Every structure is written in structure tokens, then in C-alpha cells.
Amino acid sequence: AQSVTQLDSQVPVFEEAPVELRCNYSSSVSVYLFWYVQYPNQGLQLLLKYLSGSTLVKGINGFEAEFNKSQTSLHLRKPSVHISDTAEYFCAVSKNTGGFKTIFGAGTRLFVKA
Amino acid sequence: SQTIHQWPATLVQPVGSPLSLECTVEGTSNPNLYWYRQAAGRGLQLLFYSVGIGQISSEVPQNLSASRPQDRQFILSSKKLLLSDSGFYLCAWERAYEQYFGPGTRLTVT
């Protein structure tokens, strides 16, 4: 079975500072990895995904992530955050089980301060 | 383009009352559909998923049920709500491993 661990429940950061949100996963088979963002009282939307190929993945809103197979991680980064990036971020892992079930991490609350 | 709708947006129900939440998807056919619950300050808990009409898989035994009467319609129900059913309910459809979420329903059981 797969599992996802988001190592930080909350990350406070000042505006224009860089940020990294950490995500580690565990699986006995190959998986696909995702980062989703959730703004208050809204559904989740996809930030980026890693399926295969290049380990550096570009996403929306200036986010990117680097896949590290040996460390089983897909950490999310942004070089300069804005107030509008304040949201909950979820890492997720999926494999084909006949229902494409996706396992989500517990979430990391990013709080950008002025 | 594809869109996903959920209603109602908010709901306050007393303990023991029934529940029906509806989710519909437009612009795609035969999608995989999911119901999740998100408790306050918590991650997403997968409740049900469906790969086709009438095909429902339950992930967590509880007093909730789901049905898929039409290809693009997914309904979450309960005969008697519990206080612990309060939360934010999200419906999602899937394409190529990516999930697309609806706006959610905020349920408060009093």
C-alpha cells in the first residue's frame, strides 16, 4: 500500500521569500505524484504532477518540484512567494488499482506574511 | 470544457436527519468519480469511488452510502446523520490520474 507524509503541518514565511514544502511517499510499486492547492472554502486544484521523465517538474503559479527516487520525495518549491499563495497544499500519490485511487497527505498550511 | 458541480454549497442538519448531496460532471463521459470528506484542519478521507454506473466502492464503513444513477451523477446519502458527519465534502472526477474537484459542500450537523 502507498502512503504519503507531509513533514510540516504549517509553514509561515515572509512575502518574497523562498519556500519548500516537503513530501515523502512510500510504495512497493511505481507511482505517480501530485501537488494540489486548496484555497479557503474551495475544492482542490492541481499544481503539478510527476508521472515520469525529467525529475524537475514545473507547475502553475510559479511552483516547481523535484522528484528524488532514492529519497522517495517530491518537494514543492517556489523562489518567491506572494500573499496570495496562502493556502493548504496537499501532496498525493496514485497507482493503477483498477480505480485509480489517490492517497492524499495530511496537508501543509502555507501562511505568507507581509 | 469539463465542469463539476456540487450542491448545496452549505447545509446545516440536525442529528438523525437524512442527507443527500449531489455531484454532476459536464463535458466528459464515463468518468471515475470520487467522494471525499475533509474534517476541520484535516486531510482528505476517501469515502467512495465509482468507475461506472451502479458501480460503487466503499473505502470506510460508516453510515454513509453513495449511488451513481447516471453516468455523470454521483450522490452521497445518509439515512441518519451523526455529529461526526460534519465536514467539507468534496466530489471529484478523474482523467489520466489527475483529479478535478468540485467546489465542495460544507455540512454542519447540530
CSV table of N, CA and C in Angstrom, one decimal, chain A:
chain,number,residue,atom,x,y,z
A,1,ALA,N,0.8,-1.2,0.0
A,1,ALA,CA,0.0,0.0,0.0
A,1,ALA,C,0.9,1.2,0.0
A,2,GLN,N,0.3,2.3,-0.6
A,2,GLN,CA,1.1,3.5,-0.6
A,2,GLN,C,0.8,4.4,0.6
A,3,SER,N,1.7,5.3,0.9
A,3,SER,CA,1.4,6.2,2.0
A,3,SER,C,2.1,7.5,1.6
A,4,VAL,N,1.6,8.6,2.2
A,4,VAL,CA,2.2,9.9,1.9
A,4,VAL,C,2.4,10.7,3.2
A,5,THR,N,3.6,11.3,3.4
A,5,THR,CA,3.9,12.0,4.6
A,5,THR,C,4.3,13.4,4.2
A,6,GLN,N,3.5,14.4,4.7
A,6,GLN,CA,3.9,15.8,4.6
A,6,GLN,C,4.5,16.2,5.9
A,7,LEU,N,5.8,16.6,5.8
A,7,LEU,CA,6.6,16.7,7.0
A,7,LEU,C,6.3,17.9,7.9
A,8,ASP,N,5.6,18.9,7.3
A,8,ASP,CA,5.3,20.1,8.0
A,8,ASP,C,3.8,20.4,8.0
A,9,SER,N,3.2,20.6,9.1
A,9,SER,CA,1.8,20.9,9.1
A,9,SER,C,1.5,22.3,8.8
A,10,GLN,N,2.5,23.2,9.2
A,10,GLN,CA,2.3,24.6,8.9
A,10,GLN,C,3.7,25.2,8.6
A,11,VAL,N,3.7,26.1,7.6
A,11,VAL,CA,4.9,26.8,7.2
A,11,VAL,C,4.6,28.3,7.1
A,12,PRO,N,5.1,29.0,8.0
A,12,PRO,CA,5.0,30.5,7.9
A,12,PRO,C,6.2,31.1,7.2
A,13,VAL,N,6.0,32.0,6.3
A,13,VAL,CA,7.1,32.6,5.5
A,13,VAL,C,6.7,34.0,5.2
A,14,PHE,N,7.8,34.9,5.1
A,14,PHE,CA,7.5,36.2,4.7
A,14,PHE,C,7.4,36.4,3.2
A,15,GLU,N,6.6,37.4,2.8
A,15,GLU,CA,6.4,37.6,1.3
A,15,GLU,C,7.8,37.8,0.6
A,16,GLU,N,7.9,37.3,-0.6
A,16,GLU,CA,9.0,37.4,-1.4
A,16,GLU,C,10.2,36.4,-1.0
A,17,ALA,N,10.0,35.7,0.1
A,17,ALA,CA,11.0,34.7,0.5
A,17,ALA,C,10.8,33.4,-0.3
A,18,PRO,N,11.8,32.6,-0.4
A,18,PRO,CA,11.6,31.2,-1.0
A,18,PRO,C,10.9,30.3,0.0
A,19,VAL,N,10.3,29.2,-0.5
A,19,VAL,CA,9.6,28.3,0.4
A,19,VAL,C,9.8,26.9,-0.2
A,20,GLU,N,9.9,25.9,0.7
A,20,GLU,CA,9.9,24.5,0.3
A,20,GLU,C,8.9,23.8,1.2
A,21,LEU,N,8.0,23.0,0.5
A,21,LEU,CA,7.1,22.2,1.3
A,21,LEU,C,7.5,20.7,1.0
A,22,ARG,N,7.7,20.0,2.0
A,22,ARG,CA,8.2,18.6,1.9
A,22,ARG,C,7.2,17.5,1.8
A,23,CYS,N,7.5,16.6,1.0
A,23,CYS,CA,6.6,15.4,0.8
A,23,CYS,C,7.4,14.2,0.6
A,24,ASN,N,7.2,13.1,1.4
A,24,ASN,CA,7.8,11.8,1.2
A,24,ASN,C,6.7,10.8,1.0
A,25,TYR,N,7.0,9.8,0.2
A,25,TYR,CA,6.0,8.8,0.0
A,25,TYR,C,6.6,7.4,0.2
A,26,SER,N,5.7,6.4,0.3
A,26,SER,CA,6.1,5.0,0.4
A,26,SER,C,5.3,4.2,-0.5
A,27,SER,N,5.9,3.3,-1.3
A,27,SER,CA,5.1,2.4,-2.1
A,27,SER,C,6.0,1.3,-2.6
A,28,SER,N,5.4,0.1,-2.8
A,28,SER,CA,6.1,-1.0,-3.3
A,28,SER,C,6.1,-1.1,-4.8
A,29,VAL,N,5.4,-0.2,-5.5
A,29,VAL,CA,5.3,-0.2,-6.9
A,29,VAL,C,5.5,1.2,-7.4
A,30,SER,N,5.6,1.4,-8.7
A,30,SER,CA,5.8,2.7,-9.3
A,30,SER,C,4.5,3.5,-9.0
A,31,VAL,N,4.7,4.8,-8.8
A,31,VAL,CA,3.6,5.7,-8.5
A,31,VAL,C,3.7,7.0,-9.3
A,32,TYR,N,2.6,7.6,-9.4
A,32,TYR,CA,2.5,9.0,-9.9
A,32,TYR,C,2.3,9.9,-8.7
A,33,LEU,N,2.9,11.1,-8.8
A,33,LEU,CA,2.9,12.0,-7.7
A,33,LEU,C,2.3,13.4,-8.1
A,34,PHE,N,1.6,14.0,-7.2
A,34,PHE,CA,0.9,15.2,-7.4
A,34,PHE,C,1.0,16.2,-6.3
A,35,TRP,N,0.9,17.5,-6.6
A,35,TRP,CA,0.7,18.5,-5.6
A,35,TRP,C,-0.6,19.2,-6.0
A,36,TYR,N,-1.5,19.4,-5.0
A,36,TYR,CA,-2.7,20.1,-5.1
A,36,TYR,C,-2.7,21.3,-4.2
A,37,VAL,N,-3.4,22.4,-4.5
A,37,VAL,CA,-3.6,23.5,-3.6
A,37,VAL,C,-5.1,23.7,-3.4
A,38,GLN,N,-5.4,24.1,-2.1
A,38,GLN,CA,-6.7,24.4,-1.7
A,38,GLN,C,-6.8,25.7,-1.0
A,39,TYR,N,-7.5,26.7,-1.7
A,39,TYR,CA,-7.8,28.0,-1.1
A,39,TYR,C,-9.0,27.8,-0.1
A,40,PRO,N,-9.1,28.7,0.8
A,40,PRO,CA,-10.2,28.6,1.8
A,40,PRO,C,-11.6,28.3,1.2
A,41,ASN,N,-12.3,27.3,1.7
A,41,ASN,CA,-13.6,27.0,1.4
A,41,ASN,C,-13.8,26.7,-0.1
A,42,GLN,N,-12.8,26.2,-0.7
A,42,GLN,CA,-12.8,25.8,-2.1
A,42,GLN,C,-12.3,24.3,-2.3
A,43,GLY,N,-12.6,23.8,-3.5
A,43,GLY,CA,-12.0,22.5,-3.8
A,43,GLY,C,-10.6,22.6,-4.1
A,44,LEU,N,-9.9,21.4,-4.3
A,44,LEU,CA,-8.5,21.4,-4.6
A,44,LEU,C,-8.3,21.6,-6.1
A,45,GLN,N,-7.2,22.1,-6.5
A,45,GLN,CA,-6.8,22.2,-7.9
A,45,GLN,C,-5.4,21.8,-8.0
A,46,LEU,N,-5.1,21.2,-9.2
A,46,LEU,CA,-3.8,20.6,-9.4
A,46,LEU,C,-2.7,21.7,-9.6
A,47,LEU,N,-1.6,21.6,-8.9
A,47,LEU,CA,-0.5,22.5,-9.1
A,47,LEU,C,0.5,21.9,-10.1
A,48,LEU,N,0.9,20.6,-9.9
A,48,LEU,CA,1.8,20.0,-10.8
A,48,LEU,C,1.7,18.5,-10.6
A,49,LYS,N,2.3,17.7,-11.5
A,49,LYS,CA,2.3,16.3,-11.4
A,49,LYS,C,3.6,15.7,-11.9
A,50,TYR,N,4.0,14.6,-11.3
A,50,TYR,CA,5.2,13.9,-11.8
A,50,TYR,C,4.7,12.5,-12.2
A,51,LEU,N,4.8,12.2,-13.5
A,51,LEU,CA,4.4,10.9,-14.0
A,51,LEU,C,5.7,10.0,-14.3
A,52,SER,N,6.6,10.7,-15.1
A,52,SER,CA,7.9,10.0,-15.4
A,52,SER,C,8.8,11.1,-16.1
A,53,GLY,N,10.0,10.7,-16.5
A,53,GLY,CA,10.8,11.6,-17.2
A,53,GLY,C,11.6,12.5,-16.3
A,54,SER,N,11.8,13.8,-16.8
A,54,SER,CA,12.6,14.7,-16.1
A,54,SER,C,12.2,14.8,-14.6
A,55,THR,N,13.2,14.9,-13.7
A,55,THR,CA,12.9,14.9,-12.3
A,55,THR,C,12.4,16.3,-11.8
A,56,LEU,N,12.6,17.3,-12.7
A,56,LEU,CA,12.2,18.7,-12.3
A,56,LEU,C,10.9,19.0,-13.0
A,57,VAL,N,9.9,19.3,-12.3
A,57,VAL,CA,8.5,19.5,-12.8
A,57,VAL,C,8.1,20.9,-12.6
A,58,LYS,N,7.6,21.5,-13.6
A,58,LYS,CA,7.1,22.9,-13.5
A,58,LYS,C,5.6,22.8,-13.3
A,59,GLY,N,5.1,23.7,-12.4
A,59,GLY,CA,3.7,23.8,-12.2
A,59,GLY,C,3.1,25.1,-12.5
A,60,ILE,N,1.9,25.3,-12.0
A,60,ILE,CA,1.3,26.7,-12.2
A,60,ILE,C,1.7,27.6,-11.1
A,61,ASN,N,1.4,28.9,-11.3
A,61,ASN,CA,1.7,29.9,-10.2
A,61,ASN,C,3.1,30.0,-9.8
A,62,GLY,N,4.0,29.6,-10.6
A,62,GLY,CA,5.5,29.7,-10.3
A,62,GLY,C,6.0,28.6,-9.5
A,63,PHE,N,5.3,27.6,-9.2
A,63,PHE,CA,5.7,26.5,-8.3
A,63,PHE,C,6.5,25.4,-9.2
A,64,GLU,N,7.4,24.7,-8.6
A,64,GLU,CA,8.1,23.6,-9.2
A,64,GLU,C,8.4,22.6,-8.2
A,65,ALA,N,8.7,21.4,-8.6
A,65,ALA,CA,9.0,20.3,-7.7
A,65,ALA,C,10.1,19.4,-8.3
A,66,GLU,N,10.9,18.8,-7.4
A,66,GLU,CA,11.9,17.9,-7.9
A,66,GLU,C,11.7,16.5,-7.3
A,67,PHE,N,11.6,15.6,-8.2
A,67,PHE,CA,11.4,14.2,-7.8
A,67,PHE,C,12.8,13.6,-7.5
A,68,ASN,N,12.8,12.9,-6.3
A,68,ASN,CA,14.0,12.2,-5.9
A,68,ASN,C,13.7,10.8,-5.6
A,69,LYS,N,14.0,9.9,-6.5
A,69,LYS,CA,13.6,8.5,-6.3
A,69,LYS,C,14.3,7.8,-5.1
A,70,SER,N,15.5,8.1,-4.9
A,70,SER,CA,16.3,7.4,-3.8
A,70,SER,C,15.7,7.9,-2.5
A,71,GLN,N,15.3,9.1,-2.4
A,71,GLN,CA,14.7,9.6,-1.1
A,71,GLN,C,13.2,9.5,-1.1
A,72,THR,N,12.6,9.0,-2.2
A,72,THR,CA,11.2,8.9,-2.3
A,72,THR,C,10.5,10.2,-1.9
A,73,SER,N,10.8,11.2,-2.6
A,73,SER,CA,10.3,12.5,-2.2
A,73,SER,C,9.9,13.3,-3.5
A,74,LEU,N,9.0,14.3,-3.3
A,74,LEU,CA,8.6,15.3,-4.3
A,74,LEU,C,8.4,16.5,-3.5
A,75,HIS,N,9.4,17.3,-3.3
A,75,HIS,CA,9.3,18.5,-2.5
A,75,HIS,C,8.9,19.7,-3.4
A,76,LEU,N,8.0,20.5,-2.9
A,76,LEU,CA,7.5,21.6,-3.7
A,76,LEU,C,8.2,22.9,-3.3
A,77,ARG,N,8.5,23.7,-4.4
A,77,ARG,CA,9.3,24.9,-4.1
A,77,ARG,C,8.8,26.1,-4.9
A,78,LYS,N,9.0,27.3,-4.3
A,78,LYS,CA,8.7,28.5,-5.1
A,78,LYS,C,9.8,29.5,-4.6
A,79,PRO,N,10.5,30.1,-5.6
A,79,PRO,CA,11.6,31.0,-5.2
A,79,PRO,C,11.2,32.3,-4.5
A,80,SER,N,9.9,32.7,-4.7
A,80,SER,CA,9.5,34.0,-4.1
A,80,SER,C,8.0,33.9,-4.0
A,81,VAL,N,7.5,33.9,-2.8
A,81,VAL,CA,6.0,33.7,-2.5
A,81,VAL,C,5.3,35.0,-2.4
A,82,HIS,N,4.0,35.0,-2.7
A,82,HIS,CA,3.2,36.1,-2.6
A,82,HIS,C,2.1,35.9,-1.5
A,83,ILE,N,1.5,36.9,-1.0
A,83,ILE,CA,0.4,36.8,-0.1
A,83,ILE,C,-0.6,35.8,-0.6
A,84,SER,N,-0.9,35.9,-1.9
A,84,SER,CA,-2.0,35.1,-2.5
A,84,SER,C,-1.6,33.6,-2.5
A,85,ASP,N,-0.4,33.3,-2.2
A,85,ASP,CA,-0.1,31.8,-2.1
A,85,ASP,C,-0.5,31.2,-0.8
A,86,THR,N,-1.0,32.0,0.1
A,86,THR,CA,-1.5,31.4,1.4
A,86,THR,C,-2.6,30.5,1.1
A,87,ALA,N,-2.4,29.2,1.5
A,87,ALA,CA,-3.4,28.2,1.2
A,87,ALA,C,-2.9,26.9,1.8
A,88,GLU,N,-3.7,25.8,1.6
A,88,GLU,CA,-3.4,24.5,2.1
A,88,GLU,C,-2.8,23.7,0.9
A,89,TYR,N,-1.7,23.0,1.1
A,89,TYR,CA,-1.1,22.3,0.0
A,89,TYR,C,-1.1,20.8,0.3
A,90,PHE,N,-1.5,20.0,-0.7
A,90,PHE,CA,-1.6,18.6,-0.5
A,90,PHE,C,-0.7,17.8,-1.5
A,91,CYS,N,0.1,16.9,-0.9
A,91,CYS,CA,0.8,16.0,-1.8
A,91,CYS,C,0.0,14.7,-1.9
A,92,ALA,N,0.1,14.1,-3.1
A,92,ALA,CA,-0.8,12.9,-3.3
A,92,ALA,C,0.0,11.9,-4.2
A,93,VAL,N,-0.3,10.6,-4.0
A,93,VAL,CA,0.3,9.6,-4.8
A,93,VAL,C,-0.8,8.7,-5.3
A,94,SER,N,-0.6,8.1,-6.5
A,94,SER,CA,-1.6,7.3,-7.1
A,94,SER,C,-0.9,6.2,-7.9
A,95,LYS,N,-1.6,5.0,-7.9
A,95,LYS,CA,-1.2,3.9,-8.7
A,95,LYS,C,-2.4,3.3,-9.3
A,96,ASN,N,-2.3,2.6,-10.4
A,96,ASN,CA,-3.4,2.0,-11.1
A,96,ASN,C,-3.8,0.7,-10.3
A,97,THR,N,-5.0,0.8,-9.6
A,97,THR,CA,-5.5,-0.3,-8.9
A,97,THR,C,-6.9,-0.7,-9.5
A,98,GLY,N,-7.2,-0.2,-10.7
A,98,GLY,CA,-8.5,-0.5,-11.3
A,98,GLY,C,-9.5,0.5,-10.9
A,99,GLY,N,-9.1,1.5,-10.1
A,99,GLY,CA,-10.0,2.6,-9.7
A,99,GLY,C,-9.2,3.9,-9.6
A,100,PHE,N,-7.9,3.8,-9.8
A,100,PHE,CA,-7.1,4.9,-9.8
A,100,PHE,C,-7.2,5.7,-8.5
A,101,LYS,N,-7.2,5.0,-7.4
A,101,LYS,CA,-7.3,5.7,-6.1
A,101,LYS,C,-6.1,6.5,-5.8
A,102,THR,N,-6.3,7.7,-5.3
A,102,THR,CA,-5.2,8.6,-5.0
A,102,THR,C,-5.2,8.8,-3.5
A,103,ILE,N,-4.0,8.7,-2.9
A,103,ILE,CA,-3.8,8.8,-1.5
A,103,ILE,C,-3.3,10.2,-1.2
A,104,PHE,N,-3.9,11.0,-0.4
A,104,PHE,CA,-3.5,12.4,-0.1
A,104,PHE,C,-2.8,12.4,1.2
A,105,GLY,N,-1.8,13.3,1.3
A,105,GLY,CA,-1.2,13.6,2.6
A,105,GLY,C,-2.1,14.5,3.4
A,106,ALA,N,-1.6,14.7,4.7
A,106,ALA,CA,-2.5,15.5,5.6
A,106,ALA,C,-2.5,17.0,5.3
A,107,GLY,N,-1.7,17.4,4.4
A,107,GLY,CA,-1.7,18.8,4.1
A,107,GLY,C,-0.7,19.7,4.8
A,108,THR,N,-0.2,20.7,4.1
A,108,THR,CA,0.7,21.7,4.8
A,108,THR,C,0.0,23.1,4.6
A,109,ARG,N,-0.1,23.8,5.7
A,109,ARG,CA,-0.7,25.1,5.6
A,109,ARG,C,0.4,26.1,5.4
A,110,LEU,N,0.4,26.8,4.2
A,110,LEU,CA,1.4,27.8,3.9
A,110,LEU,C,0.8,29.2,4.3
A,111,PHE,N,1.4,29.9,5.1
A,111,PHE,CA,1.0,31.2,5.6
A,111,PHE,C,2.0,32.2,5.2
A,112,VAL,N,1.7,33.1,4.2
A,112,VAL,CA,2.6,34.1,3.8
A,112,VAL,C,2.3,35.4,4.5
A,113,LYS,N,3.3,36.0,5.2
A,113,LYS,CA,3.2,37.2,5.9
A,113,LYS,C,3.8,38.4,5.2
A,114,ALA,N,3.1,39.5,5.4
A,114,ALA,CA,3.6,40.8,4.7
A,114,ALA,C,4.9,41.3,5.4
